[in-house]
Amino acid sequence: MNIEIFEIYHDGLKEKPLPMRGRGVAVLMPATDLAMALQTARRMMDFAGMACRIIIAHDAIRQGFIKTANMMAAALEAEFVAYVAQDALAGKDWLRLAHERITSAQAGLCGFNDGKFAGKLATFGLVRCSFAEAFYGQGRIFHEAYRTHRADEELTWLAHLAGQYCYAPEALLMEVDFRLQRPTNPDDTKLYLARKPLFPALVRSVKEALPALQPSK
């Protein structure tokens, strides 16, 4: 296991991660505070309980969590991507437990125990990339029109509607934020509310394209 850091520039990535060719697990952390991200990533690595690559994407240009996550997911080409934040606190075997759950359930998305939503929302999640790509296109794990919020909520609902959502309650990964309420991007909320009524039709439209999931070997 190792921690890799990549810088985001206005014209994209000067250096790209080695692609994983549809194999393995990548932990993807868009970050604006590199020191905090490194501290978080070291704990994640020590507590992962399984082999993985931890990728810190330093978004110094502030292009947003969603665009950064999609950019790096496309470059990585992993089988699974765990989307996490720079201020997340990982519990023991957090990644192994979620990976075991998603593979045994043959699911497309597994929610971590974030200490907040009791599995109803994958604020941090382990996503099977082929599942997300069936909705959003090659290399994308989120809808690209979101900037910072609500993309995880959309992905969660699509997984629920497709019957491909699972939850790993023992896999602790929670945000350390001492603010009582973090402001939500109003444009992201507006987009989400406009798209939500379309989710059932969207699932039906891609039903044939959804991967026939099998437990990983």
Coordinates of C-alpha atoms in Angstrom, one line a residue:
M1 CA 0.0 0.0 0.0
N2 CA 1.2 3.5 -0.7
I3 CA 0.1 7.1 -0.7
E4 CA 0.4 9.0 -4.0
I5 CA -0.1 12.8 -4.4
F6 CA -1.1 14.5 -7.7
E7 CA -1.5 18.2 -8.3
I8 CA -4.5 19.6 -10.2
Y9 CA -3.7 22.4 -12.6
H10 CA -6.0 24.6 -14.7
D11 CA -5.1 22.6 -17.7
G12 CA -5.5 19.3 -16.0
L13 CA -3.0 16.8 -14.6
K14 CA 0.7 17.2 -15.5
E15 CA 1.3 13.7 -14.1
K16 CA -1.2 10.9 -14.1
P17 CA -1.4 7.8 -11.9
L18 CA -0.6 4.5 -13.4
P19 CA -3.9 2.9 -14.5
M20 CA -5.1 -0.2 -12.8
R21 CA -6.8 -1.7 -15.8
G22 CA -10.1 -2.6 -14.1
R23 CA -8.4 -4.3 -11.1
G24 CA -7.9 -3.4 -7.4
V25 CA -9.1 -0.8 -5.0
A26 CA -8.2 2.9 -5.1
V27 CA -9.0 5.3 -2.3
L28 CA -9.6 8.7 -3.9
M29 CA -9.2 11.8 -1.7
P30 CA -9.8 15.3 -3.4
A31 CA -8.1 17.8 -1.1
T32 CA -7.5 21.5 -0.6
D33 CA -5.4 21.2 2.5
L34 CA -2.5 18.9 1.7
A35 CA -1.1 18.7 5.3
M36 CA -4.5 17.6 6.6
A37 CA -5.0 15.1 3.7
L38 CA -1.6 13.5 4.4
Q39 CA -2.4 13.0 8.0
T40 CA -5.8 11.5 7.2
A41 CA -4.3 9.3 4.5
R42 CA -1.7 7.8 6.8
R43 CA -4.3 6.7 9.2
M44 CA -6.4 5.3 6.4
M45 CA -3.5 3.4 5.1
D46 CA -2.6 1.9 8.5
F47 CA -6.2 1.0 9.2
A48 CA -7.3 -0.2 5.8
G49 CA -6.8 -3.9 6.5
M50 CA -6.2 -4.7 2.8
A51 CA -4.1 -3.7 -0.2
C52 CA -5.1 -0.5 -1.9
R53 CA -3.7 2.7 -3.4
I54 CA -4.5 5.9 -1.6
I55 CA -4.6 8.9 -4.1
I56 CA -4.5 12.4 -2.8
A57 CA -5.6 14.8 -5.6
H58 CA -4.5 18.3 -4.4
D59 CA -7.1 20.7 -5.8
A60 CA -5.2 23.9 -5.3
I61 CA -7.2 25.6 -8.1
R62 CA -10.5 24.8 -6.2
Q63 CA -12.3 23.2 -9.2
G64 CA -14.4 21.2 -6.8
F65 CA -14.7 17.7 -5.3
I66 CA -16.8 16.2 -8.0
K67 CA -14.7 17.3 -11.0
T68 CA -11.5 16.2 -9.2
A69 CA -12.9 12.8 -8.2
N70 CA -14.1 12.1 -11.8
M71 CA -10.7 13.3 -13.3
M72 CA -8.8 10.9 -11.0
A73 CA -11.2 8.0 -11.3
A74 CA -10.9 8.2 -15.1
A75 CA -7.1 8.1 -14.9
L76 CA -7.0 5.3 -12.4
E77 CA -9.3 2.8 -14.1
A78 CA -9.7 0.8 -10.9
E79 CA -12.4 -1.8 -10.3
F80 CA -13.4 -0.1 -7.1
V81 CA -13.0 3.5 -5.9
A82 CA -13.6 4.6 -2.3
Y83 CA -14.4 8.3 -2.4
V84 CA -13.3 10.0 0.8
A85 CA -12.5 13.5 2.2
Q86 CA -9.4 15.1 3.7
D87 CA -11.1 15.4 7.1
A88 CA -12.3 11.7 7.4
L89 CA -11.5 9.5 10.4
A90 CA -11.1 5.8 9.6
G91 CA -11.7 3.0 11.9
K92 CA -9.9 -0.4 12.0
D93 CA -10.3 -2.4 8.8
W94 CA -12.6 0.2 7.4
L95 CA -11.8 -0.6 3.8
R96 CA -11.5 -4.4 4.1
L97 CA -15.0 -4.6 5.8
A98 CA -16.6 -2.5 3.1
H99 CA -14.9 -4.4 0.3
E100 CA -16.0 -7.8 1.7
R101 CA -19.5 -6.5 2.0
I102 CA -19.8 -5.1 -1.6
T103 CA -18.3 -8.2 -3.1
S104 CA -20.4 -10.7 -1.1
A105 CA -23.6 -8.6 -1.9
Q106 CA -22.6 -8.3 -5.5
A107 CA -23.5 -4.6 -5.2
G108 CA -22.5 -1.4 -7.0
L109 CA -22.2 0.9 -4.0
C110 CA -21.4 0.3 -0.4
G111 CA -21.9 3.0 2.2
F112 CA -19.5 3.4 5.1
N113 CA -20.7 4.0 8.7
D114 CA -20.4 7.8 8.8
G115 CA -21.9 8.2 12.2
K116 CA -24.7 10.3 10.8
F117 CA -27.0 8.7 8.3
A118 CA -27.0 5.0 9.5
G119 CA -26.4 3.7 6.0
K120 CA -29.2 5.6 4.3
L121 CA -26.7 7.8 2.4
A122 CA -23.2 7.0 1.3
T123 CA -21.6 10.3 2.1
F124 CA -18.4 8.2 1.9
G125 CA -18.7 5.1 -0.3
L126 CA -17.0 2.3 -2.0
V127 CA -18.3 2.3 -5.6
R128 CA -17.8 -0.4 -8.3
C129 CA -16.7 1.8 -11.2
S130 CA -18.6 -0.2 -13.8
F131 CA -21.8 0.5 -11.9
A132 CA -21.3 4.3 -11.8
E133 CA -20.1 4.4 -15.4
A134 CA -23.3 2.8 -16.6
F135 CA -25.1 6.0 -15.6
Y136 CA -22.4 8.7 -16.1
G137 CA -20.1 7.4 -18.8
Q138 CA -16.6 6.1 -19.0
G139 CA -14.4 7.1 -16.1
R140 CA -17.0 9.0 -14.1
I141 CA -18.2 8.0 -10.6
F142 CA -20.4 11.0 -10.2
H143 CA -22.7 13.2 -12.4
E144 CA -20.3 15.8 -13.7
A145 CA -22.7 18.8 -13.3
Y146 CA -22.4 18.8 -9.5
R147 CA -19.6 20.7 -7.9
T148 CA -19.3 19.9 -4.2
H149 CA -22.5 18.4 -2.9
R150 CA -25.4 16.1 -3.6
A151 CA -23.6 13.9 -6.1
D152 CA -23.2 11.2 -3.4
E153 CA -26.9 11.5 -2.7
E154 CA -27.8 10.9 -6.3
L155 CA -25.4 7.9 -6.6
T156 CA -26.9 6.4 -3.4
W157 CA -30.5 6.7 -4.7
L158 CA -29.6 5.2 -8.1
A159 CA -28.0 2.3 -6.3
H160 CA -31.0 1.8 -4.1
L161 CA -33.4 1.9 -7.1
A162 CA -31.2 -0.5 -9.0
G163 CA -31.1 -2.9 -6.1
Q164 CA -27.3 -2.5 -5.9
Y165 CA -26.8 -0.7 -2.6
C166 CA -25.3 -2.2 0.5
Y167 CA -24.1 -0.9 3.9
A168 CA -21.2 -2.0 6.0
P169 CA -22.0 -0.8 9.5
E170 CA -18.7 -2.1 11.0
A171 CA -16.7 0.0 8.4
L172 CA -16.2 3.3 10.2
L173 CA -15.4 6.3 8.1
M174 CA -16.7 9.5 9.5
E175 CA -16.2 13.2 8.8
V176 CA -14.4 15.2 11.5
D177 CA -16.2 18.6 11.3
F178 CA -16.9 20.6 14.4
R179 CA -19.3 22.9 12.7
L180 CA -23.0 22.1 13.5
Q181 CA -24.1 22.6 9.9
R182 CA -22.0 22.9 6.8
P183 CA -23.5 25.1 4.1
T184 CA -24.6 23.2 1.0
N185 CA -24.0 24.5 -2.5
P186 CA -27.4 25.9 -3.6
D187 CA -26.7 25.2 -7.2
D188 CA -26.0 21.6 -6.4
T189 CA -29.2 21.4 -4.4
K190 CA -31.2 22.9 -7.3
L191 CA -29.7 20.4 -9.7
Y192 CA -30.4 17.5 -7.4
L193 CA -34.0 18.4 -6.9
A194 CA -34.5 18.8 -10.7
R195 CA -32.9 15.4 -11.4
K196 CA -34.4 13.3 -8.6
P197 CA -37.8 12.7 -10.3
L198 CA -35.9 11.3 -13.2
F199 CA -34.0 8.7 -11.2
P200 CA -36.5 5.8 -11.7
A201 CA -36.5 6.3 -15.5
L202 CA -32.7 6.6 -15.5
V203 CA -32.3 3.3 -13.8
R204 CA -34.8 1.7 -16.2
S205 CA -32.9 3.1 -19.2
V206 CA -29.6 1.7 -18.2
K207 CA -30.9 -1.6 -16.7
E208 CA -29.4 -3.7 -19.6
A209 CA -26.1 -1.9 -19.3
L210 CA -25.7 -2.5 -15.6
P211 CA -22.9 -4.9 -15.0
A212 CA -23.7 -8.5 -14.1
L213 CA -21.9 -8.4 -10.8
Q214 CA -19.9 -11.3 -9.5
P215 CA -17.9 -11.7 -6.3
S216 CA -14.3 -10.5 -6.8
K217 CA -11.7 -13.3 -6.7

